[in-house]
Short mmCIF file of C-alpha atoms and ligand atoms in Angstrom, two decimals:
data_model
loop_
_atom_site.label_atom_id
_atom_site.label_comp_id
_atom_site.label_asym_id
_atom_site.label_seq_id
_atom_site.Cartn_x
_atom_site.Cartn_y
_atom_site.Cartn_z
CA UNK X 1 0.00 0.00 0.00
CA UNK X 2 1.23 3.46 -0.87
CA UNK X 3 2.18 6.16 1.59
CA UNK X 4 -0.51 8.80 1.32
CA UNK X 5 0.99 12.23 0.82
CA UNK X 6 -0.74 14.56 3.24
CA UNK X 7 -1.06 17.88 1.44
CA UNK X 8 -3.05 19.44 4.28
CA UNK X 9 -0.29 18.77 6.81
CA UNK X 10 2.52 19.93 4.50
CA UNK X 11 0.54 23.01 3.60
CA UNK X 12 -0.18 23.87 7.26
CA UNK X 13 3.51 23.59 8.11
CA UNK X 14 4.57 25.85 5.24
CA UNK X 15 1.88 28.39 6.16
CA UNK X 16 3.27 28.50 9.71
CA UNK X 17 6.72 29.21 8.26
CA UNK X 18 5.34 31.92 5.97
CA UNK X 19 3.49 33.51 8.90
CA UNK X 20 6.67 33.63 10.99
CA UNK X 21 8.74 34.96 8.08
CA UNK X 22 6.14 37.58 7.25
CA UNK X 23 6.01 38.78 10.88
CA UNK X 24 9.81 39.03 11.01
CA UNK X 25 9.85 40.89 7.69
CA UNK X 26 7.19 43.33 8.89
CA UNK X 27 9.07 43.94 12.13
CA UNK X 28 12.26 44.68 10.22
CA UNK X 29 10.81 46.81 7.39
CA UNK X 30 7.36 47.98 8.56
CA UNK X 31 5.92 46.39 5.42
CA UNK X 32 3.10 43.87 5.44
CA UNK X 33 2.96 41.67 2.34
CA UNK X 34 -0.23 42.52 0.42
CA UNK X 35 -2.27 40.57 -2.09
CA UNK X 36 -5.04 41.90 -4.33
CA UNK X 37 -7.48 39.46 -5.86
CA UNK X 38 -9.82 40.48 -8.65
CA UNK X 39 -12.92 38.48 -9.45
CA UNK X 40 -15.26 39.36 -12.29
CA UNK X 41 -18.75 37.86 -12.33
CA UNK X 42 -20.33 35.37 -9.97
CA UNK X 43 -18.99 31.93 -10.91
CA UNK X 44 -19.66 29.95 -7.69
CA UNK X 45 -16.41 27.93 -7.77
CA UNK X 46 -14.38 31.10 -8.32
CA UNK X 47 -16.17 32.78 -5.39
CA UNK X 48 -15.03 29.93 -3.13
CA UNK X 49 -11.42 30.07 -4.41
CA UNK X 50 -11.30 33.83 -3.86
CA UNK X 51 -12.75 33.54 -0.36
CA UNK X 52 -10.14 30.91 0.49
CA UNK X 53 -7.37 33.15 -0.78
CA UNK X 54 -8.61 35.96 1.45
CA UNK X 55 -8.76 33.60 4.43
CA UNK X 56 -5.24 32.33 3.74
CA UNK X 57 -3.94 35.92 3.73
CA UNK X 58 -5.54 36.48 7.11
CA UNK X 59 -4.04 33.26 8.44
CA UNK X 60 -0.47 34.21 7.50
CA UNK X 61 -0.87 37.86 8.52
CA UNK X 62 -0.93 39.51 5.08
CA UNK X 63 -2.86 42.55 3.97
CA UNK X 64 -5.44 41.63 1.33
CA UNK X 65 -7.97 43.30 -0.93
CA UNK X 66 -10.68 41.48 -2.83
CA UNK X 67 -12.14 43.38 -5.77
CA UNK X 68 -15.49 41.94 -6.78
CA UNK X 69 -16.56 43.27 -10.16
CA UNK X 70 -19.81 42.68 -12.00
CA UNK X 71 -19.95 40.31 -14.99
CA UNK X 72 -20.46 43.23 -17.39
CA UNK X 73 -17.23 44.99 -16.38
CA UNK X 74 -15.52 46.38 -19.47
CA UNK X 75 -11.95 45.72 -20.54
CA UNK X 76 -11.15 49.40 -19.88
CA UNK X 77 -12.55 49.26 -16.32
CA UNK X 78 -10.62 46.08 -15.52
CA UNK X 79 -7.39 47.44 -16.97
CA UNK X 80 -7.80 50.65 -14.99
CA UNK X 81 -8.04 48.61 -11.78
CA UNK X 82 -5.03 46.45 -12.71
CA UNK X 83 -2.95 49.56 -13.47
CA UNK X 84 -3.95 51.20 -10.18
CA UNK X 85 -2.92 48.04 -8.28
CA UNK X 86 0.36 47.96 -10.20
CA UNK X 87 1.23 51.33 -8.67
CA UNK X 88 -0.25 50.64 -5.21
CA UNK X 89 2.60 50.29 -2.69
CA UNK X 90 0.48 48.22 -0.30
CA UNK X 91 0.05 45.52 -2.94
CA UNK X 92 2.84 43.06 -3.75
CA UNK X 93 0.79 40.43 -5.52
CA UNK X 94 -2.07 40.76 -8.03
CA UNK X 95 -4.20 37.86 -9.07
CA UNK X 96 -7.04 37.88 -11.55
CA UNK X 97 -9.30 34.93 -10.85
CA UNK X 98 -9.87 32.73 -13.86
CA UNK X 99 -12.12 32.20 -15.77
CA UNK X 100 -13.04 35.74 -16.82
CA UNK X 101 -16.33 36.36 -18.62
CA UNK X 102 -16.01 35.59 -22.36
CA UNK X 103 -15.89 39.24 -23.49
CA UNK X 104 -12.65 39.82 -21.54
CA UNK X 105 -9.34 38.70 -23.03
CA UNK X 106 -7.52 36.91 -20.23
CA UNK X 107 -4.10 37.09 -21.87
CA UNK X 108 -4.42 40.84 -22.38
CA UNK X 109 -5.33 41.36 -18.73
CA UNK X 110 -2.48 39.17 -17.42
CA UNK X 111 -0.02 40.95 -19.74
CA UNK X 112 -1.00 44.23 -18.09
CA UNK X 113 -0.14 43.06 -14.57
CA UNK X 114 3.27 44.32 -13.47
CA UNK X 115 5.29 41.11 -13.81
CA UNK X 116 6.94 41.86 -10.47
CA UNK X 117 3.50 41.49 -8.87
CA UNK X 118 2.39 38.53 -10.98
CA UNK X 119 2.22 36.02 -8.13
CA UNK X 120 0.43 33.46 -10.33
CA UNK X 121 3.51 33.50 -12.63
CA UNK X 122 1.33 33.63 -15.74
CA UNK X 123 2.86 36.79 -17.30
CA UNK X 124 4.99 35.98 -20.38
CA UNK X 125 8.07 37.47 -18.68
CA UNK X 126 7.66 35.09 -15.73
CA UNK X 127 6.88 32.17 -18.04
CA UNK X 128 10.15 32.91 -19.88
CA UNK X 129 12.05 33.19 -16.60
CA UNK X 130 10.77 29.76 -15.55
CA UNK X 131 11.99 28.36 -18.85
CA UNK X 132 15.54 29.59 -18.25
CA UNK X 133 15.48 28.67 -14.57
CA UNK X 134 15.95 32.22 -13.27
CA UNK X 135 12.69 32.94 -11.53
CA UNK X 136 11.21 34.94 -8.69
CA UNK X 137 7.83 33.24 -8.73
CA UNK X 138 6.89 29.69 -9.48
CA UNK X 139 3.43 28.84 -10.78
CA UNK X 140 1.49 27.84 -7.69
CA UNK X 141 0.18 24.36 -8.48
CA UNK X 142 3.39 22.91 -10.01
CA UNK X 143 5.41 24.53 -7.22
CA UNK X 144 3.06 22.89 -4.71
CA UNK X 145 3.76 19.50 -6.29
CA UNK X 146 7.51 20.04 -5.96
CA UNK X 147 7.08 21.02 -2.28
CA UNK X 148 5.10 17.85 -1.61
CA UNK X 149 7.85 15.72 -3.15
CA UNK X 150 10.43 17.57 -1.07
CA UNK X 151 8.43 17.08 2.12
CA UNK X 152 8.46 13.33 1.55
CA UNK X 153 12.15 13.21 0.48
CA UNK X 154 11.24 12.07 -3.01
CA UNK X 155 14.14 13.06 -5.22
CA UNK X 156 13.33 13.09 -8.94
CA UNK X 157 16.97 13.52 -10.04
CA UNK X 158 17.65 11.02 -12.85
CA UNK X 159 14.13 9.58 -12.59
CA UNK X 160 11.65 9.08 -15.43
CA UNK X 161 8.81 11.54 -14.85
CA UNK X 162 5.66 11.57 -16.96
CA UNK X 163 3.53 14.71 -16.82
CA UNK X 164 0.09 14.11 -18.32
CA UNK X 165 -1.46 17.39 -19.50
CA UNK X 166 0.26 20.34 -21.19
CA UNK X 167 -1.71 23.38 -20.09
CA UNK X 168 0.14 26.65 -19.54
CA UNK X 169 -0.84 26.73 -15.86
CA UNK X 170 -0.07 23.15 -14.84
CA UNK X 171 1.41 20.66 -17.32
CA UNK X 172 4.04 22.78 -19.10
CA UNK X 173 5.46 24.55 -16.02
CA UNK X 174 5.32 21.25 -14.11
CA UNK X 175 7.46 19.62 -16.78
CA UNK X 176 9.91 22.51 -16.60
CA UNK X 177 10.22 22.33 -12.79
CA UNK X 178 10.83 18.59 -13.02
CA UNK X 179 13.50 19.24 -15.63
CA UNK X 180 15.15 21.84 -13.37
CA UNK X 181 15.21 19.10 -10.71
CA UNK X 182 17.10 16.88 -13.17
CA UNK X 183 14.33 14.45 -13.99
CA UNK X 184 14.01 12.90 -17.45
CA UNK X 185 10.62 14.27 -18.44
CA UNK X 186 7.98 13.09 -20.88
CA UNK X 187 5.03 15.38 -21.46
CA UNK X 188 1.86 13.56 -22.53
CA UNK X 189 -1.38 14.97 -23.89
CA UNK X 190 -4.56 14.00 -25.71
CA UNK X 191 -2.67 13.09 -28.89
CA UNK X 192 -0.08 10.89 -27.14
CA UNK X 193 -0.10 7.39 -28.62
CA UNK X 194 0.09 4.38 -26.31
CA UNK X 195 -0.16 6.53 -23.19
CA UNK X 196 -0.23 3.54 -20.84
CA UNK X 197 3.09 2.27 -22.30
CA UNK X 198 4.69 5.66 -21.63
CA UNK X 199 3.28 5.81 -18.10
CA UNK X 200 4.39 2.27 -17.18
CA UNK X 201 8.00 3.41 -17.72
CA UNK X 202 7.63 6.35 -15.33
CA UNK X 203 8.97 6.44 -11.77
CA UNK X 204 6.76 9.48 -11.12
CA UNK X 205 3.44 10.22 -12.82
CA UNK X 206 1.81 13.66 -12.52
CA UNK X 207 -1.79 13.67 -13.72
CA UNK X 208 -3.28 17.02 -14.79
CA UNK X 209 -5.96 16.37 -17.40
CA UNK X 210 -9.30 16.95 -15.69
CA UNK X 211 -10.73 13.45 -16.33
CA UNK X 212 -12.24 11.70 -13.30
CA UNK X 213 -10.37 8.53 -12.19
CA UNK X 214 -8.64 8.21 -15.58
CA UNK X 215 -5.37 6.65 -14.33
CA UNK X 216 -5.83 2.96 -13.51
CA UNK X 217 -3.46 0.63 -11.71
CA UNK X 218 -2.50 -1.22 -14.91
CA UNK X 219 -1.18 2.08 -16.34
CA UNK X 220 1.55 2.54 -13.71
CA UNK X 221 4.56 0.50 -12.75
CA UNK X 222 5.05 -1.08 -9.35
CA UNK X 223 6.06 1.48 -6.70
CA UNK X 224 5.49 4.50 -8.92
CA UNK X 225 4.96 7.86 -7.23
CA UNK X 226 1.52 9.13 -8.29
CA UNK X 227 0.67 12.82 -8.05
CA UNK X 228 -2.90 13.82 -8.82
CA UNK X 229 -3.53 17.45 -9.75
CA UNK X 230 -6.99 16.79 -11.18
CA UNK X 231 -10.13 18.18 -9.56
CA UNK X 232 -13.27 16.59 -10.89
CA UNK X 233 -16.68 15.34 -9.78
CA UNK X 234 -17.36 11.62 -9.97
CA UNK X 235 -20.67 10.04 -11.02
CA UNK X 236 -22.08 10.80 -7.54
CA UNK X 237 -20.96 14.41 -7.59
CA UNK X 238 -18.13 13.71 -5.16
CA UNK X 239 -14.80 15.51 -5.57
CA UNK X 240 -12.17 13.25 -7.14
CA UNK X 241 -8.93 13.47 -9.06
CA UNK X 242 -7.63 12.13 -12.38
CA UNK X 243 -6.38 9.01 -10.59
CA UNK X 244 -8.39 5.97 -9.64
CA UNK X 245 -7.13 6.25 -6.07
CA UNK X 246 -8.50 2.95 -4.77
CA UNK X 247 -6.75 0.98 -7.52
CA UNK X 248 -3.49 2.92 -7.72
CA UNK X 249 -3.02 3.16 -3.94
CA UNK X 250 -2.36 -0.60 -3.86
CA UNK X 251 0.43 -0.43 -6.45
CA UNK X 252 2.09 2.98 -5.95
CA UNK X 253 4.80 3.76 -3.40
CA UNK X 254 3.44 7.27 -2.72
CA UNK X 255 0.16 8.83 -3.80
CA UNK X 256 -1.68 12.12 -3.31
CA UNK X 257 -5.38 11.97 -2.42
CA UNK X 258 -8.08 14.27 -3.78
CA UNK X 259 -9.10 16.20 -1.79
CA UNK X 260 -6.21 16.78 0.60
CA UNK X 261 -3.22 16.34 -1.72
CA UNK X 262 -2.09 18.95 -4.23
CA UNK X 263 -5.15 21.18 -3.73
CA UNK X 264 -4.20 22.70 -0.34
CA UNK X 265 -0.71 23.48 -1.64
CA UNK X 266 -1.79 25.84 -4.42
CA UNK X 267 -2.98 28.70 -2.20
CA UNK X 268 -0.04 28.15 0.14
CA UNK X 269 2.34 28.68 -2.78
CA UNK X 270 0.42 31.86 -3.63
CA UNK X 271 1.18 33.10 -0.12
CA UNK X 272 4.83 32.17 -0.58
CA UNK X 273 5.00 34.11 -3.86
CA UNK X 274 3.38 37.18 -2.27
CA UNK X 275 5.95 37.17 0.53
CA UNK X 276 8.77 36.74 -2.02
CA UNK X 277 7.41 39.67 -4.01
CA UNK X 278 7.33 41.94 -0.93
CA UNK X 279 10.90 40.94 -0.07
CA UNK X 280 12.05 41.46 -3.62
CA UNK X 281 10.62 44.96 -3.67
CA UNK X 282 12.50 45.90 -0.51
CA UNK X 283 15.71 44.42 -1.86
CA UNK X 284 15.41 46.71 -4.90
CA UNK X 285 14.85 49.91 -2.87
P1 NAP U 1 -6.69 21.95 -19.23
O1 NAP U 1 -6.21 23.32 -19.55
O2 NAP U 1 -8.06 21.54 -19.63
O3 NAP U 1 -5.66 20.92 -19.89
C1 NAP U 1 -5.89 19.56 -19.89
C2 NAP U 1 -4.72 18.85 -20.52
O4 NAP U 1 -4.98 17.46 -20.42
C3 NAP U 1 -4.51 19.17 -21.99
O5 NAP U 1 -3.14 19.36 -22.24
C4 NAP U 1 -5.05 17.94 -22.71
O6 NAP U 1 -4.37 17.63 -23.90
C5 NAP U 1 -4.77 16.85 -21.69
N1 NAP U 1 -5.68 15.74 -21.85
C6 NAP U 1 -7.04 15.75 -21.85
N2 NAP U 1 -7.53 14.50 -22.02
C7 NAP U 1 -6.46 13.68 -22.09
C8 NAP U 1 -6.31 12.29 -22.26
N3 NAP U 1 -7.37 11.47 -22.38
N4 NAP U 1 -5.07 11.78 -22.29
C9 NAP U 1 -3.98 12.57 -22.17
N5 NAP U 1 -4.06 13.91 -22.02
C10 NAP U 1 -5.29 14.46 -21.98
O7 NAP U 1 -6.58 21.62 -17.70
P2 NAP U 1 -5.67 22.28 -16.51
O8 NAP U 1 -6.10 23.67 -16.27
O9 NAP U 1 -4.23 21.97 -16.73
O10 NAP U 1 -6.19 21.40 -15.28
C11 NAP U 1 -6.06 20.00 -15.24
C12 NAP U 1 -6.77 19.48 -14.01
O11 NAP U 1 -6.12 20.00 -12.87
C13 NAP U 1 -8.22 19.90 -13.88
O12 NAP U 1 -8.95 18.86 -13.25
C14 NAP U 1 -8.16 21.10 -12.96
O13 NAP U 1 -9.36 21.30 -12.23
C15 NAP U 1 -7.04 20.69 -12.06
N6 NAP U 1 -6.34 21.79 -11.39
C16 NAP U 1 -6.15 21.67 -10.06
C17 NAP U 1 -5.46 22.67 -9.40
C18 NAP U 1 -5.22 22.51 -7.93
O14 NAP U 1 -5.00 23.48 -7.26
N7 NAP U 1 -5.25 21.30 -7.41
C19 NAP U 1 -4.99 23.79 -10.07
C20 NAP U 1 -5.18 23.87 -11.45
C21 NAP U 1 -5.86 22.85 -12.11
P3 NAP U 1 -4.37 18.58 -25.22
O15 NAP U 1 -3.43 19.69 -24.90
O16 NAP U 1 -3.89 17.70 -26.30
O17 NAP U 1 -5.79 19.04 -25.39
#
């Protein structure tokens, strides 16, 4: 049976560290790290994510602002807010909650965030920095995965890692972080042929495709490390990942559950990026 990677516990420990670091930083500089979150429209899942981000800020002692805008907000209004936050000294991190209503161009909005405050690491400058391995911020979910591996002393150096999914927010940066940690990385996607053959070679499998319980035990090798980024609803409406946990748990050496695995790490990494941004600003003064 696999060791179950406890994302809640790892996340709580890192948040304690961030809280202590933030308090020490504030004492030394008089500056409280600040995060601004913008939400446009009333998507219920987004409302919950935004609320949780606000709560996390409170927990670690950050200043936070949540800007709730109506679904008919214009591009000009949103850009005006982004630009005002770019020049607001109390704010070190700006996050625009995705998805935006269809009439708003997400890429355009992200490109207008000051990349020094882009704590999601979605701005093209930060994406490029991640590519060359010279970064200030790491994209939150992939960074959370790396922290989980670290917490359980799982070293990917020289290992075969398969990342399934190639989105800009999870799969691609995840592959890059694995590469920076000296893994041999294969990136799989919907056009990959013989996916199970590729996965059975992998020492570590990271699933990020958004398909409930897709990964079965016969698709992994004995003692593989299985990381599940997916967040889906099963046939009963229950939250589940991209991994068939019950099957894979019996064969894997380590496995993340859903919920309670990668999920809690994402917001924690957002807090870490906001603190880094505040520190970076002071170091440049
Ligand atoms: P996405 O943008 O929809 O990308 C999905 C990726 O999976 C695509 O690259 C797609 O391939 C690939 N794919 C789809 N079906 C596949 C199949 N049958 N075999 C192999 N590859 C397949 O999704 P995302 O934003 O990366 O999110 C992925 C999952 O992670 C979702 O469940 C999401 O909710 C979850 N997520 C969780 C967190 C967290 O905090 N835990 C954060 C972000 C996302 P193509 O490129 O060929 O289409």
